[in-house]
Amino acid sequence: MAAVDLRPLPTRDRPVRRVPQLLAGLVLYAVSMAMQVRAGLGLSPWDVLHEGLTLRTGLSFGAITGIVGVVVLLLWIPLRERPGLGTVANVLVIAVVVDVALRLISTPEPLWARVALMVGGVVANGLATACYVGARLGPGPRDGLMTGLVHRTAWPLRWVRTGIEVSVLALGWLLGGTVGIGTVLYALAVGPLTQAFLPWVVVRERIAG
């Protein structure tokens, strides 16, 4: 399969498709986060950190998500990364929607239902990531931190991503965030799922003539 071009396109290029796709992807991403939280079987590395900070500060999960996003954006400055519309929307939309979703979704009692909620959350997260990344309106704060470090250090992407995620996972676990089978499932499945969904939703550059 040919590599999918994910470099940002000018915002003015096909905004009627790209902006709604971006927003839909971010809303679905926030809902998928809430699904995994309510399943209670383990979270993604960044969400382990978000949950740990929520437990320690008393702030809402969405508020912590937004604050962490802003802090990560500040780390872009020495890396000379440039935020796009998608970057700003990522912080704002997810922070608001995840709190709404957490109010609407409850934790089911049967284990099979929690497993189904967890699996559904991971699959939805893969689709959501493909949608908002495929809109090509700028990376999310955490993705931009990863790519910025790669550009500045010339270290392999997989090493940088693994280093970041292991660090935030360890810190989140120390703060009381939930680590479990869902964490392992997310780590193994979300990349392949995103890659599988991307060709269907990525916005491709128009070829002149």
PDB file of C-alpha atoms in Angstrom:
ATOM      1  CA  MET A   1       0.000   0.000   0.000  1.00  0.00           C
ATOM      2  CA  ALA A   2       1.341   3.444  -0.948  1.00  0.00           C
ATOM      3  CA  ALA A   3       2.149   5.864   1.854  1.00  0.00           C
ATOM      4  CA  VAL A   4      -0.616   8.346   2.651  1.00  0.00           C
ATOM      5  CA  ASP A   5       0.405  12.011   2.420  1.00  0.00           C
ATOM      6  CA  LEU A   6      -0.586  13.741   5.672  1.00  0.00           C
ATOM      7  CA  ARG A   7       1.214  17.052   5.244  1.00  0.00           C
ATOM      8  CA  PRO A   8      -1.093  19.987   6.115  1.00  0.00           C
ATOM      9  CA  LEU A   9      -2.933  21.641   3.238  1.00  0.00           C
ATOM     10  CA  PRO A  10      -3.959  25.333   3.155  1.00  0.00           C
ATOM     11  CA  THR A  11      -7.116  25.854   5.227  1.00  0.00           C
ATOM     12  CA  ARG A  12      -8.859  27.484   2.263  1.00  0.00           C
ATOM     13  CA  ASP A  13      -8.536  24.279   0.217  1.00  0.00           C
ATOM     14  CA  ARG A  14     -11.929  22.475   0.352  1.00  0.00           C
ATOM     15  CA  PRO A  15     -12.998  23.739   3.811  1.00  0.00           C
ATOM     16  CA  VAL A  16     -16.578  22.518   3.230  1.00  0.00           C
ATOM     17  CA  ARG A  17     -15.371  18.936   3.515  1.00  0.00           C
ATOM     18  CA  ARG A  18     -12.285  19.262   5.676  1.00  0.00           C
ATOM     19  CA  VAL A  19     -13.576  21.360   8.587  1.00  0.00           C
ATOM     20  CA  PRO A  20     -16.674  19.174   9.228  1.00  0.00           C
ATOM     21  CA  GLN A  21     -14.489  16.055   8.954  1.00  0.00           C
ATOM     22  CA  LEU A  22     -12.035  17.542  11.456  1.00  0.00           C
ATOM     23  CA  LEU A  23     -14.787  18.395  13.932  1.00  0.00           C
ATOM     24  CA  ALA A  24     -16.536  15.040  13.522  1.00  0.00           C
ATOM     25  CA  GLY A  25     -13.237  13.253  14.081  1.00  0.00           C
ATOM     26  CA  LEU A  26     -12.506  15.248  17.233  1.00  0.00           C
ATOM     27  CA  VAL A  27     -15.999  14.673  18.644  1.00  0.00           C
ATOM     28  CA  LEU A  28     -15.699  10.937  17.982  1.00  0.00           C
ATOM     29  CA  TYR A  29     -12.220  10.951  19.530  1.00  0.00           C
ATOM     30  CA  ALA A  30     -13.570  12.508  22.731  1.00  0.00           C
ATOM     31  CA  VAL A  31     -16.442   9.999  22.864  1.00  0.00           C
ATOM     32  CA  SER A  32     -13.984   7.138  22.370  1.00  0.00           C
ATOM     33  CA  MET A  33     -11.928   8.441  25.297  1.00  0.00           C
ATOM     34  CA  ALA A  34     -15.027   8.488  27.500  1.00  0.00           C
ATOM     35  CA  MET A  35     -15.908   4.938  26.428  1.00  0.00           C
ATOM     36  CA  GLN A  36     -12.493   3.698  27.512  1.00  0.00           C
ATOM     37  CA  VAL A  37     -12.687   5.584  30.810  1.00  0.00           C
ATOM     38  CA  ARG A  38     -16.092   4.104  31.635  1.00  0.00           C
ATOM     39  CA  ALA A  39     -14.949   0.600  30.672  1.00  0.00           C
ATOM     40  CA  GLY A  40     -12.425   0.843  33.500  1.00  0.00           C
ATOM     41  CA  LEU A  41     -10.083  -1.730  31.969  1.00  0.00           C
ATOM     42  CA  GLY A  42      -7.126   0.478  31.098  1.00  0.00           C
ATOM     43  CA  LEU A  43      -6.553   3.662  29.129  1.00  0.00           C
ATOM     44  CA  SER A  44      -4.233   4.975  26.454  1.00  0.00           C
ATOM     45  CA  PRO A  45      -0.921   6.328  27.821  1.00  0.00           C
ATOM     46  CA  TRP A  46      -1.954   9.982  27.611  1.00  0.00           C
ATOM     47  CA  ASP A  47      -5.343   9.253  29.156  1.00  0.00           C
ATOM     48  CA  VAL A  48      -3.678   7.397  32.033  1.00  0.00           C
ATOM     49  CA  LEU A  49      -1.876  10.686  32.698  1.00  0.00           C
ATOM     50  CA  HIS A  50      -5.096  12.704  32.307  1.00  0.00           C
ATOM     51  CA  GLU A  51      -6.953  10.439  34.729  1.00  0.00           C
ATOM     52  CA  GLY A  52      -4.117  10.534  37.248  1.00  0.00           C
ATOM     53  CA  LEU A  53      -4.037  14.324  37.183  1.00  0.00           C
ATOM     54  CA  THR A  54      -7.831  14.421  37.483  1.00  0.00           C
ATOM     55  CA  LEU A  55      -7.654  12.292  40.626  1.00  0.00           C
ATOM     56  CA  ARG A  56      -4.933  14.491  42.124  1.00  0.00           C
ATOM     57  CA  THR A  57      -6.387  17.901  41.289  1.00  0.00           C
ATOM     58  CA  GLY A  58     -10.150  17.411  41.418  1.00  0.00           C
ATOM     59  CA  LEU A  59     -10.526  19.089  38.027  1.00  0.00           C
ATOM     60  CA  SER A  60     -12.679  17.450  35.385  1.00  0.00           C
ATOM     61  CA  PHE A  61     -11.164  14.996  32.912  1.00  0.00           C
ATOM     62  CA  GLY A  62     -11.902  17.406  30.072  1.00  0.00           C
ATOM     63  CA  ALA A  63     -10.307  20.362  31.864  1.00  0.00           C
ATOM     64  CA  ILE A  64      -7.147  18.342  32.498  1.00  0.00           C
ATOM     65  CA  THR A  65      -7.091  17.210  28.868  1.00  0.00           C
ATOM     66  CA  GLY A  66      -7.242  20.821  27.739  1.00  0.00           C
ATOM     67  CA  ILE A  67      -4.597  22.007  30.216  1.00  0.00           C
ATOM     68  CA  VAL A  68      -2.193  19.242  29.226  1.00  0.00           C
ATOM     69  CA  GLY A  69      -2.811  20.112  25.571  1.00  0.00           C
ATOM     70  CA  VAL A  70      -1.859  23.751  26.196  1.00  0.00           C
ATOM     71  CA  VAL A  71       1.270  22.731  28.128  1.00  0.00           C
ATOM     72  CA  VAL A  72       2.306  20.431  25.285  1.00  0.00           C
ATOM     73  CA  LEU A  73       1.733  23.272  22.808  1.00  0.00           C
ATOM     74  CA  LEU A  74       4.142  25.432  24.805  1.00  0.00           C
ATOM     75  CA  LEU A  75       6.750  22.727  24.249  1.00  0.00           C
ATOM     76  CA  TRP A  76       6.330  23.348  20.514  1.00  0.00           C
ATOM     77  CA  ILE A  77       7.991  26.764  20.848  1.00  0.00           C
ATOM     78  CA  PRO A  78      11.619  25.598  21.128  1.00  0.00           C
ATOM     79  CA  LEU A  79      10.870  22.943  18.492  1.00  0.00           C
ATOM     80  CA  ARG A  80       9.642  25.679  16.102  1.00  0.00           C
ATOM     81  CA  GLU A  81       6.496  23.762  15.228  1.00  0.00           C
ATOM     82  CA  ARG A  82       3.532  25.702  13.844  1.00  0.00           C
ATOM     83  CA  PRO A  83      -0.018  24.984  15.033  1.00  0.00           C
ATOM     84  CA  GLY A  84      -2.876  24.845  12.566  1.00  0.00           C
ATOM     85  CA  LEU A  85      -6.655  25.068  12.825  1.00  0.00           C
ATOM     86  CA  GLY A  86      -6.727  21.364  13.659  1.00  0.00           C
ATOM     87  CA  THR A  87      -4.249  21.871  16.496  1.00  0.00           C
ATOM     88  CA  VAL A  88      -6.337  24.510  18.262  1.00  0.00           C
ATOM     89  CA  ALA A  89      -9.598  22.651  17.608  1.00  0.00           C
ATOM     90  CA  ASN A  90      -8.055  19.491  19.043  1.00  0.00           C
ATOM     91  CA  VAL A  91      -7.499  21.162  22.417  1.00  0.00           C
ATOM     92  CA  LEU A  92     -10.869  22.922  22.622  1.00  0.00           C
ATOM     93  CA  VAL A  93     -13.283  20.377  21.140  1.00  0.00           C
ATOM     94  CA  ILE A  94     -11.943  17.317  22.940  1.00  0.00           C
ATOM     95  CA  ALA A  95     -11.802  19.111  26.305  1.00  0.00           C
ATOM     96  CA  VAL A  96     -15.477  20.077  26.087  1.00  0.00           C
ATOM     97  CA  VAL A  97     -16.931  16.972  24.457  1.00  0.00           C
ATOM     98  CA  VAL A  98     -15.181  14.381  26.646  1.00  0.00           C
ATOM     99  CA  ASP A  99     -16.798  15.832  29.793  1.00  0.00           C
ATOM    100  CA  VAL A 100     -20.227  15.749  28.131  1.00  0.00           C
ATOM    101  CA  ALA A 101     -19.651  12.166  26.987  1.00  0.00           C
ATOM    102  CA  LEU A 102     -18.555  11.107  30.478  1.00  0.00           C
ATOM    103  CA  ARG A 103     -21.851  12.432  31.868  1.00  0.00           C
ATOM    104  CA  LEU A 104     -23.852  10.496  29.291  1.00  0.00           C
ATOM    105  CA  ILE A 105     -21.948   7.188  29.377  1.00  0.00           C
ATOM    106  CA  SER A 106     -22.070   5.054  32.518  1.00  0.00           C
ATOM    107  CA  THR A 107     -19.971   2.036  33.505  1.00  0.00           C
ATOM    108  CA  PRO A 108     -21.870  -1.193  32.779  1.00  0.00           C
ATOM    109  CA  GLU A 109     -21.847  -3.905  35.411  1.00  0.00           C
ATOM    110  CA  PRO A 110     -21.289  -7.113  33.370  1.00  0.00           C
ATOM    111  CA  LEU A 111     -17.656  -7.705  32.448  1.00  0.00           C
ATOM    112  CA  TRP A 112     -18.587  -8.596  28.879  1.00  0.00           C
ATOM    113  CA  ALA A 113     -20.265  -5.202  28.475  1.00  0.00           C
ATOM    114  CA  ARG A 114     -17.194  -3.412  29.809  1.00  0.00           C
ATOM    115  CA  VAL A 115     -14.991  -5.366  27.408  1.00  0.00           C
ATOM    116  CA  ALA A 116     -17.326  -4.446  24.531  1.00  0.00           C
ATOM    117  CA  LEU A 117     -17.214  -0.794  25.584  1.00  0.00           C
ATOM    118  CA  MET A 118     -13.417  -0.917  25.734  1.00  0.00           C
ATOM    119  CA  VAL A 119     -13.063  -2.562  22.315  1.00  0.00           C
ATOM    120  CA  GLY A 120     -15.603  -0.182  20.795  1.00  0.00           C
ATOM    121  CA  GLY A 121     -13.705   2.756  22.260  1.00  0.00           C
ATOM    122  CA  VAL A 122     -10.406   1.614  20.755  1.00  0.00           C
ATOM    123  CA  VAL A 123     -11.935   1.030  17.312  1.00  0.00           C
ATOM    124  CA  ALA A 124     -13.715   4.394  17.454  1.00  0.00           C
ATOM    125  CA  ASN A 125     -10.445   6.031  18.478  1.00  0.00           C
ATOM    126  CA  GLY A 126      -8.684   4.604  15.442  1.00  0.00           C
ATOM    127  CA  LEU A 127     -11.411   5.889  13.106  1.00  0.00           C
ATOM    128  CA  ALA A 128     -11.502   9.266  14.842  1.00  0.00           C
ATOM    129  CA  THR A 129      -7.737   9.659  14.572  1.00  0.00           C
ATOM    130  CA  ALA A 130      -7.868   8.852  10.866  1.00  0.00           C
ATOM    131  CA  CYS A 131     -10.643  11.423  10.348  1.00  0.00           C
ATOM    132  CA  TYR A 132      -9.021  14.358  12.076  1.00  0.00           C
ATOM    133  CA  VAL A 133      -5.496  13.591  10.858  1.00  0.00           C
ATOM    134  CA  GLY A 134      -6.844  12.916   7.366  1.00  0.00           C
ATOM    135  CA  ALA A 135      -8.443  16.366   7.253  1.00  0.00           C
ATOM    136  CA  ARG A 136      -4.867  17.706   7.032  1.00  0.00           C
ATOM    137  CA  LEU A 137      -5.545  20.867   9.035  1.00  0.00           C
ATOM    138  CA  GLY A 138      -2.634  20.490  11.423  1.00  0.00           C
ATOM    139  CA  PRO A 139      -1.569  17.861  13.967  1.00  0.00           C
ATOM    140  CA  GLY A 140      -2.850  17.571  17.510  1.00  0.00           C
ATOM    141  CA  PRO A 141      -0.576  18.923  20.268  1.00  0.00           C
ATOM    142  CA  ARG A 142       0.764  15.507  21.245  1.00  0.00           C
ATOM    143  CA  ASP A 143       1.371  14.423  17.645  1.00  0.00           C
ATOM    144  CA  GLY A 144       3.133  17.712  16.939  1.00  0.00           C
ATOM    145  CA  LEU A 145       5.403  17.246  19.943  1.00  0.00           C
ATOM    146  CA  MET A 146       6.401  13.853  18.606  1.00  0.00           C
ATOM    147  CA  THR A 147       7.077  15.014  15.046  1.00  0.00           C
ATOM    148  CA  GLY A 148       8.829  18.160  16.291  1.00  0.00           C
ATOM    149  CA  LEU A 149      11.253  16.104  18.356  1.00  0.00           C
ATOM    150  CA  VAL A 150      11.898  13.862  15.360  1.00  0.00           C
ATOM    151  CA  HIS A 151      12.659  16.887  13.163  1.00  0.00           C
ATOM    152  CA  ARG A 152      14.996  18.477  15.723  1.00  0.00           C
ATOM    153  CA  THR A 153      16.826  15.383  16.910  1.00  0.00           C
ATOM    154  CA  ALA A 154      16.764  13.145  13.820  1.00  0.00           C
ATOM    155  CA  TRP A 155      15.902  10.256  16.147  1.00  0.00           C
ATOM    156  CA  PRO A 156      13.682   7.510  14.680  1.00  0.00           C
ATOM    157  CA  LEU A 157       9.958   8.198  15.010  1.00  0.00           C
ATOM    158  CA  ARG A 158       9.253   4.905  16.763  1.00  0.00           C
ATOM    159  CA  TRP A 159      11.855   5.684  19.453  1.00  0.00           C
ATOM    160  CA  VAL A 160      10.500   9.155  20.064  1.00  0.00           C
ATOM    161  CA  ARG A 161       6.896   7.977  20.216  1.00  0.00           C
ATOM    162  CA  THR A 162       7.767   5.075  22.507  1.00  0.00           C
ATOM    163  CA  GLY A 163       9.813   7.320  24.783  1.00  0.00           C
ATOM    164  CA  ILE A 164       7.021   9.881  25.110  1.00  0.00           C
ATOM    165  CA  GLU A 165       4.272   7.339  25.685  1.00  0.00           C
ATOM    166  CA  VAL A 166       6.239   5.261  28.191  1.00  0.00           C
ATOM    167  CA  SER A 167       7.064   8.459  30.113  1.00  0.00           C
ATOM    168  CA  VAL A 168       3.480   9.745  30.295  1.00  0.00           C
ATOM    169  CA  LEU A 169       2.181   6.254  31.052  1.00  0.00           C
ATOM    170  CA  ALA A 170       4.597   5.828  33.968  1.00  0.00           C
ATOM    171  CA  LEU A 171       3.785   9.281  35.359  1.00  0.00           C
ATOM    172  CA  GLY A 172       0.042   8.702  34.987  1.00  0.00           C
ATOM    173  CA  TRP A 173       0.283   5.316  36.695  1.00  0.00           C
ATOM    174  CA  LEU A 174       2.195   6.844  39.605  1.00  0.00           C
ATOM    175  CA  LEU A 175      -0.575   9.439  39.918  1.00  0.00           C
ATOM    176  CA  GLY A 176      -3.260   6.726  40.059  1.00  0.00           C
ATOM    177  CA  GLY A 177      -4.356   6.442  36.430  1.00  0.00           C
ATOM    178  CA  THR A 178      -5.866   3.151  35.244  1.00  0.00           C
ATOM    179  CA  VAL A 179      -3.467   0.771  33.500  1.00  0.00           C
ATOM    180  CA  GLY A 180      -4.787  -2.597  32.318  1.00  0.00           C
ATOM    181  CA  ILE A 181      -5.627  -4.812  29.391  1.00  0.00           C
ATOM    182  CA  GLY A 182      -7.209  -1.825  27.651  1.00  0.00           C
ATOM    183  CA  THR A 183      -3.840  -0.066  27.711  1.00  0.00           C
ATOM    184  CA  VAL A 184      -2.212  -3.033  25.976  1.00  0.00           C
ATOM    185  CA  LEU A 185      -5.051  -3.324  23.439  1.00  0.00           C
ATOM    186  CA  TYR A 186      -4.793   0.375  22.640  1.00  0.00           C
ATOM    187  CA  ALA A 187      -1.029   0.225  22.171  1.00  0.00           C
ATOM    188  CA  LEU A 188      -1.278  -2.765  19.825  1.00  0.00           C
ATOM    189  CA  ALA A 189      -4.398  -1.867  17.854  1.00  0.00           C
ATOM    190  CA  VAL A 190      -4.798   1.887  17.437  1.00  0.00           C
ATOM    191  CA  GLY A 191      -1.902   2.311  14.989  1.00  0.00           C
ATOM    192  CA  PRO A 192      -3.023  -0.455  12.590  1.00  0.00           C
ATOM    193  CA  LEU A 193      -6.656   0.690  12.890  1.00  0.00           C
ATOM    194  CA  THR A 194      -5.753   4.284  12.039  1.00  0.00           C
ATOM    195  CA  GLN A 195      -3.636   3.104   9.110  1.00  0.00           C
ATOM    196  CA  ALA A 196      -6.515   0.962   7.837  1.00  0.00           C
ATOM    197  CA  PHE A 197      -9.058   3.790   8.032  1.00  0.00           C
ATOM    198  CA  LEU A 198      -6.828   6.550   6.611  1.00  0.00           C
ATOM    199  CA  PRO A 199      -7.093   5.716   2.886  1.00  0.00           C
ATOM    200  CA  TRP A 200     -10.885   6.025   3.150  1.00  0.00           C
ATOM    201  CA  VAL A 201     -10.956   9.461   4.793  1.00  0.00           C
ATOM    202  CA  VAL A 202      -7.740  11.306   3.928  1.00  0.00           C
ATOM    203  CA  VAL A 203      -8.163  14.473   1.889  1.00  0.00           C
ATOM    204  CA  ARG A 204      -5.889  14.223  -1.110  1.00  0.00           C
ATOM    205  CA  GLU A 205      -4.179  17.178  -2.743  1.00  0.00           C
ATOM    206  CA  ARG A 206      -5.706  18.361  -5.981  1.00  0.00           C
ATOM    207  CA  ILE A 207      -3.507  17.952  -9.020  1.00  0.00           C
ATOM    208  CA  ALA A 208      -3.475  21.037 -11.231  1.00  0.00           C
ATOM    209  CA  GLY A 209      -4.670  20.496 -14.779  1.00  0.00           C
TER     210      GLY A 209
END
